[in-house]
Short mmCIF file of C-alpha atoms and ligand atoms in Angstrom, two decimals:
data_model
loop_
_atom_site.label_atom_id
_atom_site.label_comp_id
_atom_site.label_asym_id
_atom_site.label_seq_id
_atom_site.Cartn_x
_atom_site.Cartn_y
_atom_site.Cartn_z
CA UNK A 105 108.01 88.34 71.75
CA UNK A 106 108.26 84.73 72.81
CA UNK A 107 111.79 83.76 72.65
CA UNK A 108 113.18 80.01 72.20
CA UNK A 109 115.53 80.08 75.00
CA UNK A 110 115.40 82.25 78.52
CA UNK A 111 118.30 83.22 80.18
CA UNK A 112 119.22 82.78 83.58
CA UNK A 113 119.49 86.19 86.22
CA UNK A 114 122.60 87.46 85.86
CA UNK A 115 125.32 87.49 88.81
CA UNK A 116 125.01 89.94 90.56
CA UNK A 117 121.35 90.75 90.54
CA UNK A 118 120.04 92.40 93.92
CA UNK A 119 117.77 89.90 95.31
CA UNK A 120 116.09 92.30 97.75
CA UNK A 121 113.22 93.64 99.82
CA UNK A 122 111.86 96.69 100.99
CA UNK A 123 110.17 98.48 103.82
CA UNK A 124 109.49 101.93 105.15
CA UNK A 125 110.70 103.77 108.65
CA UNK A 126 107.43 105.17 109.89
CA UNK A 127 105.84 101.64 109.21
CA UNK A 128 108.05 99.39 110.83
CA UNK A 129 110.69 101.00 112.98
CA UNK A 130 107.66 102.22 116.06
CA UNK A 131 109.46 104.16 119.16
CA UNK A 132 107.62 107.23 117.68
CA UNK A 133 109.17 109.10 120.77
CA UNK A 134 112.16 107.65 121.64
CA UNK A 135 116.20 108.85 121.72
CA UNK A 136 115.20 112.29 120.77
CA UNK A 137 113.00 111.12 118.23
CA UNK A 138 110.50 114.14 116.37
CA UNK A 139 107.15 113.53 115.34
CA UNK A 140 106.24 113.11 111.83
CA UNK A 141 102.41 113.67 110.60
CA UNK A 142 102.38 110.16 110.43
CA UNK A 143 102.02 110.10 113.84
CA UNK A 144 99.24 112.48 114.68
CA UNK A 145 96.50 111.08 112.76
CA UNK A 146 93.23 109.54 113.79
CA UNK A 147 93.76 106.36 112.05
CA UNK A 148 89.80 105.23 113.14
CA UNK A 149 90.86 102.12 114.80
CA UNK A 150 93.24 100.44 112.39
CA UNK A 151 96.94 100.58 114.00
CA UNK A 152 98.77 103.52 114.58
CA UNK A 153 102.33 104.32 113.99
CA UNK A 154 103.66 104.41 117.26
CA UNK A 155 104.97 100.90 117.63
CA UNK A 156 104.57 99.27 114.39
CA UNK A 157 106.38 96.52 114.02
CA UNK A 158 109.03 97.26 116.71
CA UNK A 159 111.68 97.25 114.39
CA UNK A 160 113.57 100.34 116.20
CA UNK A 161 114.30 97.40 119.46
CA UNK A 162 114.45 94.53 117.65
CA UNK A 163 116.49 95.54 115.03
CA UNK A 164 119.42 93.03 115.21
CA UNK A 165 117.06 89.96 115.28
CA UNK A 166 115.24 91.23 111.93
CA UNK A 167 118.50 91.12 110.00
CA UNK A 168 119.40 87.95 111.18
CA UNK A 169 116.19 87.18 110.09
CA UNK A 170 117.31 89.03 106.51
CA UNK A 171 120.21 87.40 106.42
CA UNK A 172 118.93 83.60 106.87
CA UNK A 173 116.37 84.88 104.06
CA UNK A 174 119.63 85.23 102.03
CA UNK A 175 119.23 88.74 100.81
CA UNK A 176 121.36 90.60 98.84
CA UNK A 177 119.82 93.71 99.24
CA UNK A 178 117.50 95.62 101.73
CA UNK A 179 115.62 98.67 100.94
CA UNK A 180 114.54 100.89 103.54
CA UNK A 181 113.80 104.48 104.34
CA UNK A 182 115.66 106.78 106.44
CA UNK A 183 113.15 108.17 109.31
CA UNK A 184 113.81 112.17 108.71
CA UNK A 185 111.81 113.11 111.98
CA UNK A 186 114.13 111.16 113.69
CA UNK A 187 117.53 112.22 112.09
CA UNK A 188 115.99 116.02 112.17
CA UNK A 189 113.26 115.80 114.75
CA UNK A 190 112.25 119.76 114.39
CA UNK A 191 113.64 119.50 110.43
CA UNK A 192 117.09 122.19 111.49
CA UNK A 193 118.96 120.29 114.45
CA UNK A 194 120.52 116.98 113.58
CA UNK A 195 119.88 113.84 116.50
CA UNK A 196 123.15 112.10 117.19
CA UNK A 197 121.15 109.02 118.94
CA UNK A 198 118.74 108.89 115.83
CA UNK A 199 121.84 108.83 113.42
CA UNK A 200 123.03 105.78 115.79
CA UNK A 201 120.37 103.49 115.00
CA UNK A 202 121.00 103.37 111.64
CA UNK A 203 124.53 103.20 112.41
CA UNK A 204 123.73 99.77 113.99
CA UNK A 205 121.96 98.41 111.17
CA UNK A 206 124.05 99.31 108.60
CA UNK A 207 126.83 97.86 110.29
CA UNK A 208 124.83 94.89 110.81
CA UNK A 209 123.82 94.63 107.10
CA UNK A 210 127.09 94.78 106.07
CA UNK A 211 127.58 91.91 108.40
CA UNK A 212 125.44 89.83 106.05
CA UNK A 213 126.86 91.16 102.75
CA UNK A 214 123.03 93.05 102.58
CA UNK A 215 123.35 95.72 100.20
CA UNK A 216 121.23 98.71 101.83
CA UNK A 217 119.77 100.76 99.60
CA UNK A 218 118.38 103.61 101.26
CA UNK A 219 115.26 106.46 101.05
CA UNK A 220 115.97 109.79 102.07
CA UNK A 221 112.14 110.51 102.47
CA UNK A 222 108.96 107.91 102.66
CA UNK A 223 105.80 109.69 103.34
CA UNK A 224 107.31 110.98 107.21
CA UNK A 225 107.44 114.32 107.15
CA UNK A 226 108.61 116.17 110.54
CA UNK A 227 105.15 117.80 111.75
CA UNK A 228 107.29 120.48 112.90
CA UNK A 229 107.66 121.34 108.94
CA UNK A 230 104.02 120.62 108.38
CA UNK A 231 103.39 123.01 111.20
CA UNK A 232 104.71 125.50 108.95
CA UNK A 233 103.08 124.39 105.50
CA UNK A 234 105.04 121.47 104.81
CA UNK A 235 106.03 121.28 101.13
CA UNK A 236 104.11 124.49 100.17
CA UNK A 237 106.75 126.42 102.21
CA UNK A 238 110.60 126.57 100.43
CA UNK A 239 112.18 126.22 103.78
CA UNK A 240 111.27 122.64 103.66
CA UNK A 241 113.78 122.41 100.63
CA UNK A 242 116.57 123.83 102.39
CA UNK A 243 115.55 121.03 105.47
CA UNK A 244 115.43 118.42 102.88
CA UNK A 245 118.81 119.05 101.63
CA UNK A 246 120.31 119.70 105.09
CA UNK A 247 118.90 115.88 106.05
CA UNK A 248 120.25 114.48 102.61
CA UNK A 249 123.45 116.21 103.48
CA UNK A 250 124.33 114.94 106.78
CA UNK A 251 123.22 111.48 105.23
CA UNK A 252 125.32 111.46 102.46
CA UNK A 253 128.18 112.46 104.69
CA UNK A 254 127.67 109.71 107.25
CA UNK A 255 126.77 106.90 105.47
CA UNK A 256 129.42 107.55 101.95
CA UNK A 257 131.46 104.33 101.00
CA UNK A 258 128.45 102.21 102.99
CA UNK A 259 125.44 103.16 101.31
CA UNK A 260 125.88 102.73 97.65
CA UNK A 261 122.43 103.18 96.43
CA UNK A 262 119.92 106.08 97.60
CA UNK A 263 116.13 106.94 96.41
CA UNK A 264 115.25 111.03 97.05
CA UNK A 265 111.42 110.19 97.20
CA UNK A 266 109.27 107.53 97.56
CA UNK A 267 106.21 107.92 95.35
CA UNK A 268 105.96 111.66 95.07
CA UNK A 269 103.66 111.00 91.50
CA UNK A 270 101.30 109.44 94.48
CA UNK A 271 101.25 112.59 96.96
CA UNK A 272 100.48 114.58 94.28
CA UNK A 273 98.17 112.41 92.18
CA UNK A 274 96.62 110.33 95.06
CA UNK A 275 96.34 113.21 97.36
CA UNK A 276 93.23 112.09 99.38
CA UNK A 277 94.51 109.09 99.76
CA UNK A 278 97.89 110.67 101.62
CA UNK A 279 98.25 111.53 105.54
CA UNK A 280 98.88 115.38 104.68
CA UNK A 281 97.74 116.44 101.52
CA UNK A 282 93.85 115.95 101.98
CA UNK A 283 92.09 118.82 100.77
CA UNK A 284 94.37 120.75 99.06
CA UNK A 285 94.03 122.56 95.84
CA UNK A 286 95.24 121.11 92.46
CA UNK A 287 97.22 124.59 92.37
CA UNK A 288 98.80 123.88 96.16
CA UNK A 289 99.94 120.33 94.86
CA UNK A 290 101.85 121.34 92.47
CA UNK A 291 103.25 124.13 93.70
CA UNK A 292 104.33 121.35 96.32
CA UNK A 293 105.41 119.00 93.29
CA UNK A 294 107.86 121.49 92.19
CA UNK A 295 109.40 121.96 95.43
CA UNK A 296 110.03 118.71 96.06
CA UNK A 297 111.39 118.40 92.33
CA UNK A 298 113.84 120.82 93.42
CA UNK A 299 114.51 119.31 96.44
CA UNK A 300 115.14 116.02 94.93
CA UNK A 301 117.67 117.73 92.34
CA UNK A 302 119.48 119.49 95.35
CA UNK A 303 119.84 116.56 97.11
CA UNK A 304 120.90 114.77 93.79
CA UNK A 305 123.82 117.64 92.63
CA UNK A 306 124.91 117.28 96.32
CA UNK A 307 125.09 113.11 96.34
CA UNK A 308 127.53 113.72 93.22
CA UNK A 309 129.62 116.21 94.21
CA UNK A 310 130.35 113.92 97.91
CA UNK A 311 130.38 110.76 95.71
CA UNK A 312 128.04 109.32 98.08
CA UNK A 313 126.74 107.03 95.38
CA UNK A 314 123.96 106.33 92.20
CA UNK A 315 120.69 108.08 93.41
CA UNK A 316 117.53 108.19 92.37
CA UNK A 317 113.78 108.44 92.55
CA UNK A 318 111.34 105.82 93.46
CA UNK A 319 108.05 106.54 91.96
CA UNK A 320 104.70 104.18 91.53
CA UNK A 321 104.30 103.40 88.02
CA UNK A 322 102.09 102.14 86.21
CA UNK A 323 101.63 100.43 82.48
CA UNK A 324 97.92 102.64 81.49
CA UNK A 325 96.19 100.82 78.44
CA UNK A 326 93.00 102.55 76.70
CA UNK A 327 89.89 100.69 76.91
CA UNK A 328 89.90 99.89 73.49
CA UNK A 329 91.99 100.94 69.78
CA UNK A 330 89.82 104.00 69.03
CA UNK A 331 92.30 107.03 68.90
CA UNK A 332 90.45 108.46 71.60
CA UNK A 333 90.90 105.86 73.90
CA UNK A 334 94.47 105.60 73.30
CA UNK A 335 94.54 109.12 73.57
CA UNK A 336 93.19 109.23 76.67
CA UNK A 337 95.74 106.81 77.66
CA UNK A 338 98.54 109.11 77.00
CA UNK A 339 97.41 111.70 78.57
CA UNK A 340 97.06 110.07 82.03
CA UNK A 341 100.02 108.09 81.65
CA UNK A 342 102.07 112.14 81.31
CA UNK A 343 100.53 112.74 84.26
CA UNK A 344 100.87 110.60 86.17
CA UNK A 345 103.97 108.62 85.03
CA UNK A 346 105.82 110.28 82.43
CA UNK A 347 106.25 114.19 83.97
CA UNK A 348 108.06 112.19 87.56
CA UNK A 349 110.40 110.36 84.92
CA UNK A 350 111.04 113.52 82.78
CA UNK A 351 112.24 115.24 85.62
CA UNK A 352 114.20 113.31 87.11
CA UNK A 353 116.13 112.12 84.46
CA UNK A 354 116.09 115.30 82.04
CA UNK A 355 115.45 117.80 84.45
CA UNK A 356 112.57 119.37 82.50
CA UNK A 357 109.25 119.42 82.51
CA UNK A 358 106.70 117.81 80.44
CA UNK A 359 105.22 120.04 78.03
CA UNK A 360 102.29 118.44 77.39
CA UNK A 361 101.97 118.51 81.92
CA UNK A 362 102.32 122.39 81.53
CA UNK A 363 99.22 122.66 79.56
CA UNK A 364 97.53 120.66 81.33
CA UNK A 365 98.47 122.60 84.28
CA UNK A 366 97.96 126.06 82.07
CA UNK A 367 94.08 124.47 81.49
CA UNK A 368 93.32 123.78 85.04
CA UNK A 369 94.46 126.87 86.53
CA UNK A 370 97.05 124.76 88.38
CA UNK A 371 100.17 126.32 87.36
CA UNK A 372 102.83 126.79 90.28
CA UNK A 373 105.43 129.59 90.30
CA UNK A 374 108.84 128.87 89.58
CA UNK A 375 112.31 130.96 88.99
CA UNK A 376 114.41 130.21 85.55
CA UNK A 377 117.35 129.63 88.46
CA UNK A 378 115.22 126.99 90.02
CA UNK A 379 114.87 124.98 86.48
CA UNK A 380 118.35 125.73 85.88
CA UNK A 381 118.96 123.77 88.99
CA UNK A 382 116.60 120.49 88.03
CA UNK A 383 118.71 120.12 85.01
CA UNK A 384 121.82 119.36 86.69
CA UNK A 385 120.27 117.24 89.51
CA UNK A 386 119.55 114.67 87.14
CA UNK A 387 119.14 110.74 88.46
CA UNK A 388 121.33 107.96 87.96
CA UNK A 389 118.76 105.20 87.62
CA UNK A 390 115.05 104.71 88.41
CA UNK A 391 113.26 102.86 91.53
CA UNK A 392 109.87 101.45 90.21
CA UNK A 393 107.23 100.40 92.63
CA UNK A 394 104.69 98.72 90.74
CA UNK A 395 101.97 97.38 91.95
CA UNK A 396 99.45 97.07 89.33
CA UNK A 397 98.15 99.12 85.86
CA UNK A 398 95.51 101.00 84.74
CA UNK A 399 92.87 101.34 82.26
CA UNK A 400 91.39 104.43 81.03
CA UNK A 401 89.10 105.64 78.11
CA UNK A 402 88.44 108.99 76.24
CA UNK A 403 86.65 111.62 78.41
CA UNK A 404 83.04 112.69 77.79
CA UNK A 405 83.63 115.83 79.48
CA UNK A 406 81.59 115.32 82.05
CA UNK A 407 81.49 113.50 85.63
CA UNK A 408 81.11 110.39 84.21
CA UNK A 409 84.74 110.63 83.99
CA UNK A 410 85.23 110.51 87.26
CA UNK A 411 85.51 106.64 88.78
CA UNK A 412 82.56 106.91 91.49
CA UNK A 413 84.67 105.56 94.29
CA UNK A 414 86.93 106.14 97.30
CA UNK A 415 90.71 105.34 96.50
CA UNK A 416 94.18 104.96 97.73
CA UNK A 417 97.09 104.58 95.12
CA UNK A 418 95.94 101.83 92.94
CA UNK A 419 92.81 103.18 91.86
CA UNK A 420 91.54 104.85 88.97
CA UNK A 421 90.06 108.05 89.68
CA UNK A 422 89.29 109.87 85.90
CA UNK A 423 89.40 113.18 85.09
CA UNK A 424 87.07 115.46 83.65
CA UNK A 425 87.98 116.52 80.22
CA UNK A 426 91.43 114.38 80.56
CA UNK A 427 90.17 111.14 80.78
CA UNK A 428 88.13 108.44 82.65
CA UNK A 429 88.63 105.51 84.39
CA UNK A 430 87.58 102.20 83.06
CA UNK A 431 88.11 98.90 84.09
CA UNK A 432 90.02 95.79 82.30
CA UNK A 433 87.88 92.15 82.37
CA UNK A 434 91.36 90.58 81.41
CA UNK A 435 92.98 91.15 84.87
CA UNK A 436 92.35 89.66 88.25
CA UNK A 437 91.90 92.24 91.20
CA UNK A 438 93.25 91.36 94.99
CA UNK A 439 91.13 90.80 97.68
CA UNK A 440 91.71 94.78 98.21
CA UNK A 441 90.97 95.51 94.71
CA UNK A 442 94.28 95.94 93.15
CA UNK A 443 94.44 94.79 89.53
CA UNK A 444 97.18 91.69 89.52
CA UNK A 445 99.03 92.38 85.99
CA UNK A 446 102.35 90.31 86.07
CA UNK A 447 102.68 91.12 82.30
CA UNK A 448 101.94 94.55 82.72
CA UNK A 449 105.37 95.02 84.97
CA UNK A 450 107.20 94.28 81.45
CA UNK A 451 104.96 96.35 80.06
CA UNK A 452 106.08 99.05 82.36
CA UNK A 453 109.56 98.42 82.68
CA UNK A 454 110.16 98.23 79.18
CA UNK A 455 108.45 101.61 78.29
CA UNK A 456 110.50 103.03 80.76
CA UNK A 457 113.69 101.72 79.83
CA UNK A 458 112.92 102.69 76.11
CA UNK A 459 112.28 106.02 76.88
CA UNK A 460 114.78 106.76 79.10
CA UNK A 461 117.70 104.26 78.98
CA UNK A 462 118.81 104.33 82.43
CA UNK A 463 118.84 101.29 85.03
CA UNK A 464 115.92 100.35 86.58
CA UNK A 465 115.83 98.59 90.51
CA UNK A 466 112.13 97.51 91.30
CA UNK A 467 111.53 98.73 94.72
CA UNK A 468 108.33 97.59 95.57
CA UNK A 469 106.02 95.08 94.27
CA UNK A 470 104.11 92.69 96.45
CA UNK A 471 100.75 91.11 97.32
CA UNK A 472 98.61 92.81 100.57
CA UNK A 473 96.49 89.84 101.97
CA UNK A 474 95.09 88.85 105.18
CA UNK A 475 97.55 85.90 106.45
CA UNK A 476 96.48 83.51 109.06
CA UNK A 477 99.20 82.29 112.07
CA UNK A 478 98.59 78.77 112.65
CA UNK A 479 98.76 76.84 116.19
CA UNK A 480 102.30 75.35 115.50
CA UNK A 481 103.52 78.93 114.51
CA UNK A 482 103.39 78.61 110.30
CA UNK A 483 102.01 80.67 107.98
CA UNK A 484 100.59 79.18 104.72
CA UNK A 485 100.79 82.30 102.10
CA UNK A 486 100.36 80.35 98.90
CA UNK A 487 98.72 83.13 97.46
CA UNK A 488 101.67 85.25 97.72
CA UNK A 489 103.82 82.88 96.49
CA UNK A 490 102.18 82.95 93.33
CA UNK A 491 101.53 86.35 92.54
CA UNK A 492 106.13 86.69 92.87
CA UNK A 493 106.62 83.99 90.90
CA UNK A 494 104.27 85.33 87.89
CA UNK A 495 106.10 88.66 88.64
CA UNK A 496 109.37 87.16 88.71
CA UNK A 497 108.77 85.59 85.94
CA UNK A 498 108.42 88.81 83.89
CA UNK A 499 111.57 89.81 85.03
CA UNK A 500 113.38 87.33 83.30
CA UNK A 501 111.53 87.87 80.39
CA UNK A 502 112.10 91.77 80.91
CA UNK A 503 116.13 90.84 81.14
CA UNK A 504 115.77 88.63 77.83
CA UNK A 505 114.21 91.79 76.18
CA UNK A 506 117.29 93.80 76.94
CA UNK A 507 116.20 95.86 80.12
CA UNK A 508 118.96 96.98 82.03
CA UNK A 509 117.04 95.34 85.88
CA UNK A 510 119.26 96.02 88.55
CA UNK A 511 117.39 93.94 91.28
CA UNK A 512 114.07 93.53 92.63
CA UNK A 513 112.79 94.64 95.88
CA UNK A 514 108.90 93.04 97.04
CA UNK A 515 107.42 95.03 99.46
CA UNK A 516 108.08 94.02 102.15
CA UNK A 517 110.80 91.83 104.09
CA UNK A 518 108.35 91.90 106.88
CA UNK A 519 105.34 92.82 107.97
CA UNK A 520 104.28 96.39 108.75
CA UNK A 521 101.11 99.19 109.01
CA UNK A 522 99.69 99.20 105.63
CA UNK A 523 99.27 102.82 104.89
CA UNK A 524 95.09 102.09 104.93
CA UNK A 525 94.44 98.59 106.11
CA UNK A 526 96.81 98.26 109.40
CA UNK A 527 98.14 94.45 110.08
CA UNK A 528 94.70 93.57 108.61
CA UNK A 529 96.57 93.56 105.02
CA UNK A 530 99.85 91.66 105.51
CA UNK A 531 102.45 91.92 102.87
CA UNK A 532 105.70 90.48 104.03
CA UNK A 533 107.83 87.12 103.91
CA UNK A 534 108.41 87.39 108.28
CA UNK A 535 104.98 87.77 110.31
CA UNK A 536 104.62 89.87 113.32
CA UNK A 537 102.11 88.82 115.75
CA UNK A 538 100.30 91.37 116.53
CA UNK A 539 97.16 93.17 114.87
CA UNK A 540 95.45 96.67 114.81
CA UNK A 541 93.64 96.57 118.41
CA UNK A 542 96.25 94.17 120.35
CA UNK A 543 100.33 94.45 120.61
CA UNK A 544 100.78 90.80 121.35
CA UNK A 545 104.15 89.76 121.98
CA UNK A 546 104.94 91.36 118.34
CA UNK A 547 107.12 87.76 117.95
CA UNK A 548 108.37 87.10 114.30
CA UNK A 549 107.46 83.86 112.43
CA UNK A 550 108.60 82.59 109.11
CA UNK A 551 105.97 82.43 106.58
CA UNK A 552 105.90 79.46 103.82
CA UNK A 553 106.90 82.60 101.34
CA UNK A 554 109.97 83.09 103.28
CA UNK A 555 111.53 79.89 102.31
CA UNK A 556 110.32 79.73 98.98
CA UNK A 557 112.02 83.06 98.50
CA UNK A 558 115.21 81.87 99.95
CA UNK A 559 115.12 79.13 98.37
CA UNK A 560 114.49 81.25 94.63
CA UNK A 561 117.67 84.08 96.23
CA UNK A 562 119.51 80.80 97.31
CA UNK A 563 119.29 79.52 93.28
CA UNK A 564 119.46 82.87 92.02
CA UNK A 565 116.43 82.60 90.34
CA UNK A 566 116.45 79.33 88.93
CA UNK A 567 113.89 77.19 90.89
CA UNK A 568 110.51 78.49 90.94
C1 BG6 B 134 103.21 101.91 98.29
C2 BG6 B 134 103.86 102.68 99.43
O1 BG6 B 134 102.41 102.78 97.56
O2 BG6 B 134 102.33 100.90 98.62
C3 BG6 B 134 103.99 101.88 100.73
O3 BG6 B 134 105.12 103.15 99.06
C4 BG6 B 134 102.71 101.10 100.97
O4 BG6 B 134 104.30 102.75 101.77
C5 BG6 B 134 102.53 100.14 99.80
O5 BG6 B 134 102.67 100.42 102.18
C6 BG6 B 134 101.33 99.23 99.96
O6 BG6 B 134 100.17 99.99 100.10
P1 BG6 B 134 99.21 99.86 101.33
O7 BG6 B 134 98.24 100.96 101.19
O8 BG6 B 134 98.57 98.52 101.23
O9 BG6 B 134 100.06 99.97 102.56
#
């Protein structure tokens, strides 16, 4: 559709961005603090998780630094090891951190918009088999509980989990799930489906606020208009889109995800009490972290489905009998090999909105690069700068199309450990000196992104 006139943002729109606890905040073992399995992994010489980006001490001067940005909104994640550092007991001084930077945020007029759980699970639940064991519901929900309770009337906006579709999906590329069986997964899948709907049925009944998921989604195209292909298509885009979306929203599960689960000898167990319980913990509108899309291509039943490389999140991995990866010579790929597809974000967000006609709040989208600090302390990102303003763009266009877009959230306000790459793959608007081997002084500098986005916040969109 190419429309005559665009229309401006509307008032109002959340001008945001987004990071996580375990890769920022650092003080892995202070005030009481838990471990998570974050924190116990050989990362083979890339930065740990231990001190991050020191965000837990220098909390104060990164939302001034938020606040001179001009945000409206800031979305980050709870850090459940160190609100529940064994996953039963609650930590007082853990709950006072956050206490801090709400209060700050509020300060600023910075909508927080919070996630319950991102990726940090206490190793003292993982000791005991993590998210294959139920008691890790009942933890969940005791976290989200004392959250909700704490926080109602200042946090206004919460997300349950952040990419579960990529634990599941991704697993070797996750700190946790390595290894485990397509049968395990899921069985973990629909325990933290359940936890999510707990924690959702419980945000209502406090009032705490809108809630919702926050999953990694994708626009997949077939490699070309042969039924097949587009069949193909489909079936990864259930899988790995559609069955999150379906249950958070209706509760229920894809049927066309239960055969497919039925055919791979994957199915998990499950009570009729349990999916009586995911229909009333339904969301109240949907996080999207997008990142890129995919392309895929009917399966020839054999492992030339399979893409023949090593992957994190973004990359195609094929399935035998389901469908195989291809690749797309219209898109450009990072220098990490993530496809850059500005259109396919309205792609996505549309086909989400169509299907399930609730309000959508992108929650991450951003550009990992290698960033260079100059002598005089600047930053040149250009780059970046371009890949959000083709993004951005689509936003207005996905607005104009009638998309309900609450706000949009880049990853991330700052830098922080890339879950695979360390401070080798920057993604935010403030730098942190420091990289993988050497803490520095961990000093923040403004990068040439940083005032181009306050300047976009500062005309709500206007000037690009
Ligand atoms: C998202 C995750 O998948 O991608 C973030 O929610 C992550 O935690 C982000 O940092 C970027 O990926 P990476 O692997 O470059 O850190």
């Amino acid at each position: 559709m190419i429309y005559k006139d665009i229309r401006d943002f509307p008032e109002g729109f959340l001008w945001g961005a987004s990071t996580s606890a375990y890769q920022v905040e650092g003080a892995y073992n202070e005030d009481g603090r838990g471990l998570s399995i974050q924190d116990v992994i050989d990362t083979h010489g890339i930065a740990d998780f231990h001190v991050a980006s020191d965000h837990y001490h220098r909390m104060e001067e990164d939302v001034d630094l938020m606040g001179e940005l001009g945000l409206k909104a800031y979305r980050f994640s709870f850090s459940w090891p160190r609100i529940s550092p064994d996953g039963r007991s609650i930590n007082e001084k853990g709950l006072e951190f956050y206490d801090r930077l709400i209060e700050k945020l509020t300060e600023y007029h910075i909508e927080p918009i919070a996630t319950l759980y991102h990726f940090d699970l206490p190793l003292s639940l993982a000791e005991k088999r993590g998210w294959s064991n139920k008691e890790t519901i009942d933890a969940y929900v005791l976290y989200a509980r004392t959250l909700f309770e704490r926080y109602k009337g200042k946090i206004r906006y919460w997300l349950t989990i952040n990419e579960q579709n990529v634990m599941i999906n991704h697993a070797n590329a996750m700190n946790g799930n390595k290894g485990l069986s397509k049968k395990e997964l899921y069985q973990q899948n629909h325990h933290m489906f359940l936890a999510a709907a707990k924690a959702t049925i419980l945000c209502h009944e406090l009032r705490a606020g809108m809630i919702g998921p926050a999953p990694n989604l994708i626009a997949v195209y077939p490699e070309t208009c042969a039924p097949e292909d587009v069949l193909a298509a489909e079936n990864w885009d259930e899988i790995r889109n559609g069955l999150y979306l379906e249950m958070a929203v209706h509760g229920r599960y894809s049927p066309f995800v239960l055969s497919y689960l039925k055919e791979k000898d994957a199915m998990f167990d499950c009570t009729k009490e349990e999916l009586e319980i995911m229909k009333q913990g339904t969301c109240d509108f949907i996080g999207v972290n997008y990142y890129s899309t995919a392309t895929v291509r009917r399966s020839k039943g054999d492992v030339s489905d399979l893409m023949a490389r090593n992957g994190d999140q973004q990359t195609m991995v094929g399935e035998i009998g389901v469908y195989g990866g291809s690749e797309n010579p219209y898109l450009e790929t990072s220098g990490y090999g993530w496809k850059i597809d500005p259109v396919g974000l309205r792609i996505t967000l549309r086909r989400i909105y169509e299907r399930f006609h609730l309000p959508l709040l992108i929650t991450e989208n951003g550009l990992g690069a290698k960033d260079v600090l100059e002598k005089d302390g600047s930053i040149h990102d250009p780059y970046r700068i371009e890949y959000l303003k083709r993004h951005i763009e689509q936003l207005r266009l996905v607005l104009q199309d009638g998309v309900d877009l609450m706000g949009y959230c880049p990853w991330s306000f700052i830098d922080l450990v890339s879950t695979h790459q360390g401070y080798e793959k920057r993604y935010g608007f403030v730098y942190v000196n420091r990289d993988d081997q050497d803490l520095k002084d961990l000093a923040r500098y403004r990068k040439d992104s940083f005032y181009w986005y306050q300047k976009l916040i500062a005309d709500n969109g206007k000037e690009q």
